[in-house]
Amino acid sequence: MKKFLYIPALLLLAACSNKPKDKAAELADLKKQQADINSKVTALEAQVGTKEEKVTEVAVITLQPGSFTNYVQIQGKVDAQDNVTAYPQSPGTIIALNARVGQKVSRGQVLAQLDNSVIKQQIAQSEAQLSLNRTLYQRQKALWDQKIGTEVQFLQAQTTLQSSQKAVAALRQQANLYRIVSPINGSIDQMDLKLGQVAQPGTNGIRIVNDKNLKVKADVPESYSASVNTGNNVKILVPDANDSLTTRVTFAAKAIDPVSRSFAVEVKLPYRASIRPNMTAILKIADYSKSTAIVVPVKAIQRSEEGDYVFINNAGTAKRVIVKSGKTYGGQTEITSGLKAGDQLITEGVTDVEDGDKIKVTQ
């Protein structure tokens, strides 16, 4: 009887041990069915065109011809066109200073006087001799007019008078060498003279500057020699004066400096009270300009082995267009070929699209 009791127990144990194996097999079977179904769904979607396409959001601008100017930016210095130093022309002791630093002076004004007492004595003697010779000449002429005396006597008196006149004029001219005279209208900017000082020609002087007649001087690299010329428009910024203006290049040198490989330019400045000589100036010289240019942001241009290219909106599809780039200034590049007015240039999302991708314009 005990033998028959063991049989159901064994059957129950066998049944329990088979359940995990059946579930694992069932799971594997279901996964296989799922993979088969997904494969069939994908195939059917491809056939009926129900697969969702990727659409990239982009921003575009509509191109229109506009003005484009390229500038050459260089640094220069403000200089006075009239900036001179007046020196004594003869050595001597300073006995009078008639002006001070900062004072406005006029052309021909005597700024300083050197001791000229010796030459003054010589002038006094020569003037006395001139007076005597003039009297003798007048008497001799009166006699000659009356046919009294000889012609030689008259000519001698005349020659003596003329010699005396020249001697006095020469001494007076020499006396002027002991004065320091302003050669221009302006203001005294520097004075290297003191009362009682012995001044020497070319060593001690007075600098006069006309701050109402200023210019900017700069050197331009020779690579711009063909495009930077007299008359070019130029924007000038003087940072320390917090001032700016627009004018034209008044002078562009033809010769290239052999050392710096550059050429000089000058720009005359209208009077500005805030601008002073030796201030730093930034020049932006227009070397190229076009009124009907197709201009695009630099960020919209990509580069490849074929050259520069951009993307445009072609009826909701990104189209790759090879372009030829011109000059670039201020983050904008002129496109000389490849684009036309009316094209919708993709400016945002450029790196996210490929030729033929579907796009959605967001702005």
Tab-separated table of N, CA and C in Angstrom, residues 53-135:
chain	number	residue	atom	x	y	z
A	53	GLU	N	9.290	61.358	-40.960
A	53	GLU	CA	10.569	61.905	-41.398
A	53	GLU	C	11.092	62.914	-40.379
A	54	LYS	N	12.458	63.035	-40.292
A	54	LYS	CA	13.091	64.001	-39.403
A	54	LYS	C	12.973	65.397	-40.006
A	55	VAL	N	12.518	66.367	-39.221
A	55	VAL	CA	12.379	67.755	-39.655
A	55	VAL	C	13.208	68.628	-38.715
A	56	THR	N	14.137	69.430	-39.282
A	56	THR	CA	15.026	70.284	-38.490
A	56	THR	C	14.520	71.718	-38.497
A	57	GLU	N	14.428	72.318	-37.330
A	57	GLU	CA	14.009	73.708	-37.229
A	57	GLU	C	15.192	74.623	-37.555
A	58	VAL	N	14.957	75.620	-38.409
A	58	VAL	CA	16.005	76.550	-38.832
A	58	VAL	C	15.451	77.967	-38.857
A	59	ALA	N	16.367	78.928	-38.889
A	59	ALA	CA	16.013	80.331	-39.101
A	59	ALA	C	16.599	80.769	-40.435
A	60	VAL	N	15.883	81.616	-41.155
A	60	VAL	CA	16.341	82.059	-42.473
A	60	VAL	C	16.229	83.576	-42.585
A	61	ILE	N	16.984	84.135	-43.528
A	61	ILE	CA	16.820	85.531	-43.931
A	61	ILE	C	16.671	85.566	-45.441
A	62	THR	N	15.853	86.477	-45.929
A	62	THR	CA	15.678	86.631	-47.371
A	62	THR	C	16.702	87.635	-47.880
A	63	LEU	N	17.536	87.218	-48.807
A	63	LEU	CA	18.638	88.054	-49.288
A	63	LEU	C	18.137	89.165	-50.194
A	64	GLN	N	18.673	90.359	-49.988
A	64	GLN	CA	18.382	91.514	-50.823
A	64	GLN	C	19.679	92.281	-51.059
A	65	PRO	N	19.856	92.878	-52.245
A	65	PRO	CA	21.067	93.672	-52.492
A	65	PRO	C	21.146	94.839	-51.509
A	66	GLY	N	22.334	95.119	-51.031
A	66	GLY	CA	22.519	96.217	-50.091
A	66	GLY	C	23.924	96.767	-50.157
A	67	SER	N	24.168	97.800	-49.375
A	67	SER	CA	25.481	98.449	-49.357
A	67	SER	C	26.453	97.650	-48.498
A	68	PHE	N	27.678	97.490	-49.007
A	68	PHE	CA	28.738	96.804	-48.259
A	68	PHE	C	30.034	97.579	-48.428
A	69	THR	N	30.700	97.857	-47.314
A	69	THR	CA	31.978	98.575	-47.334
A	69	THR	C	32.992	97.815	-46.498
A	70	ASN	N	34.170	97.666	-47.053
A	70	ASN	CA	35.266	97.030	-46.317
A	70	ASN	C	36.236	98.113	-45.853
A	71	TYR	N	36.716	97.983	-44.621
A	71	TYR	CA	37.603	98.986	-44.044
A	71	TYR	C	38.949	98.377	-43.658
A	72	VAL	N	39.993	99.177	-43.832
A	72	VAL	CA	41.329	98.845	-43.333
A	72	VAL	C	41.504	99.587	-42.018
A	73	GLN	N	41.704	98.868	-40.934
A	73	GLN	CA	41.828	99.495	-39.620
A	73	GLN	C	43.291	99.563	-39.195
A	74	ILE	N	43.755	100.780	-38.903
A	74	ILE	CA	45.134	100.996	-38.477
A	74	ILE	C	45.153	102.019	-37.343
A	75	GLN	N	46.276	102.082	-36.673
A	75	GLN	CA	46.443	103.044	-35.581
A	75	GLN	C	47.346	104.179	-36.029
A	76	GLY	N	46.970	105.393	-35.662
A	76	GLY	CA	47.764	106.563	-36.024
A	76	GLY	C	47.944	107.493	-34.839
A	77	LYS	N	48.469	108.678	-35.119
A	77	LYS	CA	48.738	109.664	-34.072
A	77	LYS	C	48.320	111.041	-34.546
A	78	VAL	N	47.691	111.783	-33.642
A	78	VAL	CA	47.302	113.158	-33.951
A	78	VAL	C	48.546	114.037	-33.924
A	79	ASP	N	48.685	114.855	-34.950
A	79	ASP	CA	49.847	115.737	-35.043
A	79	ASP	C	49.368	117.110	-35.488
A	80	ALA	N	50.089	118.133	-35.084
A	80	ALA	CA	49.773	119.493	-35.517
A	80	ALA	C	50.469	119.767	-36.844
A	81	GLN	N	49.713	120.271	-37.815
A	81	GLN	CA	50.332	120.623	-39.093
A	81	GLN	C	51.327	121.761	-38.892
A	82	ASP	N	50.994	122.665	-37.971
A	82	ASP	CA	51.914	123.749	-37.615
A	82	ASP	C	52.443	123.460	-36.220
A	83	ASN	N	53.627	122.874	-36.172
A	83	ASN	CA	54.265	122.515	-34.902
A	83	ASN	C	55.752	122.805	-35.061
A	84	VAL	N	56.168	123.979	-34.611
A	84	VAL	CA	57.539	124.417	-34.873
A	84	VAL	C	58.203	124.898	-33.587
A	85	THR	N	59.520	124.879	-33.608
A	85	THR	CA	60.304	125.412	-32.489
A	85	THR	C	61.121	126.595	-32.989
A	86	ALA	N	60.953	127.724	-32.325
A	86	ALA	CA	61.692	128.937	-32.688
A	86	ALA	C	62.966	129.014	-31.851
A	87	TYR	N	64.108	129.151	-32.550
A	87	TYR	CA	65.412	129.205	-31.882
A	87	TYR	C	66.050	130.577	-32.094
A	88	PRO	N	66.948	130.984	-31.178
A	88	PRO	CA	67.755	132.179	-31.456
A	88	PRO	C	68.726	131.870	-32.591
A	89	GLN	N	68.997	132.862	-33.388
A	89	GLN	CA	69.891	132.646	-34.521
A	89	GLN	C	71.315	133.110	-34.242
A	90	SER	N	71.489	133.718	-33.086
A	90	SER	CA	72.831	134.106	-32.641
A	90	SER	C	72.941	133.797	-31.153
A	91	PRO	N	74.129	133.451	-30.681
A	91	PRO	CA	74.287	133.200	-29.246
A	91	PRO	C	74.162	134.497	-28.464
A	92	GLY	N	73.624	134.392	-27.261
A	92	GLY	CA	73.492	135.589	-26.439
A	92	GLY	C	72.757	135.295	-25.149
A	93	THR	N	72.792	136.264	-24.246
A	93	THR	CA	72.133	136.134	-22.949
A	93	THR	C	70.688	136.599	-23.049
A	94	ILE	N	69.758	135.808	-22.485
A	94	ILE	CA	68.342	136.166	-22.502
A	94	ILE	C	68.117	137.327	-21.539
A	95	ILE	N	67.623	138.460	-22.066
A	95	ILE	CA	67.368	139.622	-21.211
A	95	ILE	C	65.877	139.913	-21.069
A	96	ALA	N	65.037	139.242	-21.869
A	96	ALA	CA	63.589	139.468	-21.749
A	96	ALA	C	62.837	138.272	-22.319
A	97	LEU	N	61.801	137.829	-21.580
A	97	LEU	CA	60.872	136.803	-22.062
A	97	LEU	C	59.493	137.440	-22.132
A	98	ASN	N	58.946	137.524	-23.319
A	98	ASN	CA	57.698	138.253	-23.533
A	98	ASN	C	56.472	137.348	-23.610
A	99	ALA	N	56.647	136.055	-23.352
A	99	ALA	CA	55.513	135.128	-23.420
A	99	ALA	C	55.740	133.999	-22.424
A	100	ARG	N	54.686	133.242	-22.171
A	100	ARG	CA	54.773	132.115	-21.231
A	100	ARG	C	54.087	130.897	-21.853
A	101	VAL	N	54.343	129.744	-21.254
A	101	VAL	CA	53.748	128.501	-21.748
A	101	VAL	C	52.226	128.579	-21.652
A	102	GLY	N	51.562	128.171	-22.734
A	102	GLY	CA	50.105	128.209	-22.791
A	102	GLY	C	49.548	129.469	-23.406
A	103	GLN	N	50.374	130.492	-23.557
A	103	GLN	CA	49.902	131.760	-24.105
A	103	GLN	C	49.731	131.665	-25.615
A	104	LYS	N	48.664	132.278	-26.122
A	104	LYS	CA	48.454	132.341	-27.563
A	104	LYS	C	49.311	133.461	-28.135
A	105	VAL	N	49.946	133.177	-29.256
A	105	VAL	CA	50.831	134.157	-29.879
A	105	VAL	C	50.502	134.266	-31.361
A	106	SER	N	50.970	135.354	-31.955
A	106	SER	CA	50.722	135.611	-33.374
A	106	SER	C	52.020	135.516	-34.164
A	107	ARG	N	51.862	135.266	-35.428
A	107	ARG	CA	53.034	135.205	-36.305
A	107	ARG	C	53.762	136.549	-36.299
A	108	GLY	N	55.083	136.517	-36.102
A	108	GLY	CA	55.887	137.734	-36.073
A	108	GLY	C	56.052	138.329	-34.687
A	109	GLN	N	55.331	137.798	-33.705
A	109	GLN	CA	55.428	138.335	-32.346
A	109	GLN	C	56.773	137.970	-31.726
A	110	VAL	N	57.418	138.967	-31.056
A	110	VAL	CA	58.701	138.737	-30.398
A	110	VAL	C	58.451	138.022	-29.072
A	111	LEU	N	59.017	136.825	-28.951
A	111	LEU	CA	58.804	136.003	-27.762
A	111	LEU	C	59.914	136.184	-26.730
A	112	ALA	N	61.127	136.469	-27.191
A	112	ALA	CA	62.259	136.629	-26.274
A	112	ALA	C	63.299	137.537	-26.913
A	113	GLN	N	64.036	138.224	-26.053
A	113	GLN	CA	65.071	139.143	-26.527
A	113	GLN	C	66.411	138.757	-25.914
A	114	LEU	N	67.432	138.634	-26.786
A	114	LEU	CA	68.793	138.365	-26.325
A	114	LEU	C	69.564	139.683	-26.248
A	115	ASP	N	70.595	139.692	-25.462
A	115	ASP	CA	71.416	140.894	-25.306
A	115	ASP	C	72.066	141.243	-26.642
A	116	ASN	N	71.731	142.428	-27.147
A	116	ASN	CA	72.288	142.886	-28.421
A	116	ASN	C	72.888	144.288	-28.281
A	117	SER	N	73.407	144.570	-27.084
A	117	SER	CA	73.927	145.916	-26.811
A	117	SER	C	75.082	146.276	-27.730
A	118	VAL	N	75.927	145.322	-28.052
A	118	VAL	CA	77.073	145.608	-28.917
A	118	VAL	C	76.594	146.002	-30.303
A	119	ILE	N	75.663	145.222	-30.828
A	119	ILE	CA	75.185	145.510	-32.180
A	119	ILE	C	74.400	146.821	-32.211
A	120	LYS	N	73.754	147.175	-31.097
A	120	LYS	CA	73.015	148.438	-31.028
A	120	LYS	C	73.980	149.614	-31.101
A	121	GLN	N	75.126	149.491	-30.454
A	121	GLN	CA	76.134	150.552	-30.538
A	121	GLN	C	76.632	150.706	-31.966
A	122	GLN	N	76.842	149.576	-32.621
A	122	GLN	CA	77.301	149.625	-34.007
A	122	GLN	C	76.246	150.267	-34.906
A	123	ILE	N	74.986	149.981	-34.618
A	123	ILE	CA	73.907	150.586	-35.408
A	123	ILE	C	73.881	152.097	-35.193
A	124	ALA	N	74.049	152.521	-33.942
A	124	ALA	CA	74.035	153.961	-33.645
A	124	ALA	C	75.161	154.674	-34.385
A	125	GLN	N	76.342	154.068	-34.388
A	125	GLN	CA	77.472	154.672	-35.099
A	125	GLN	C	77.202	154.718	-36.602
A	126	SER	N	76.659	153.652	-37.123
A	126	SER	CA	76.396	153.590	-38.561
A	126	SER	C	75.302	154.569	-38.964
A	127	GLU	N	74.312	154.734	-38.101
A	127	GLU	CA	73.242	155.688	-38.408
A	127	GLU	C	73.772	157.121	-38.392
A	128	ALA	N	74.704	157.407	-37.471
A	128	ALA	CA	75.315	158.747	-37.438
A	128	ALA	C	76.114	158.991	-38.711
A	129	GLN	N	76.852	157.986	-39.136
A	129	GLN	CA	77.618	158.109	-40.371
A	129	GLN	C	76.685	158.256	-41.563
A	130	LEU	N	75.560	157.509	-41.519
A	130	LEU	CA	74.579	157.604	-42.611
A	130	LEU	C	73.998	159.010	-42.691
A	131	SER	N	73.719	159.590	-41.526
A	131	SER	CA	73.160	160.947	-41.508
A	131	SER	C	74.143	161.948	-42.124
A	132	LEU	N	75.427	161.807	-41.761
A	132	LEU	CA	76.443	162.691	-42.325
A	132	LEU	C	76.549	162.499	-43.828
A	133	ASN	N	76.599	161.252	-44.265
A	133	ASN	CA	76.743	160.971	-45.697
A	133	ASN	C	75.526	161.443	-46.492
A	134	ARG	N	74.351	161.402	-45.869
A	134	ARG	CA	73.151	161.893	-46.555
A	134	ARG	C	73.239	163.407	-46.753
A	135	THR	N	73.731	164.099	-45.704
A	135	THR	CA	73.877	165.560	-45.801
A	135	THR	C	74.896	165.935	-46.881
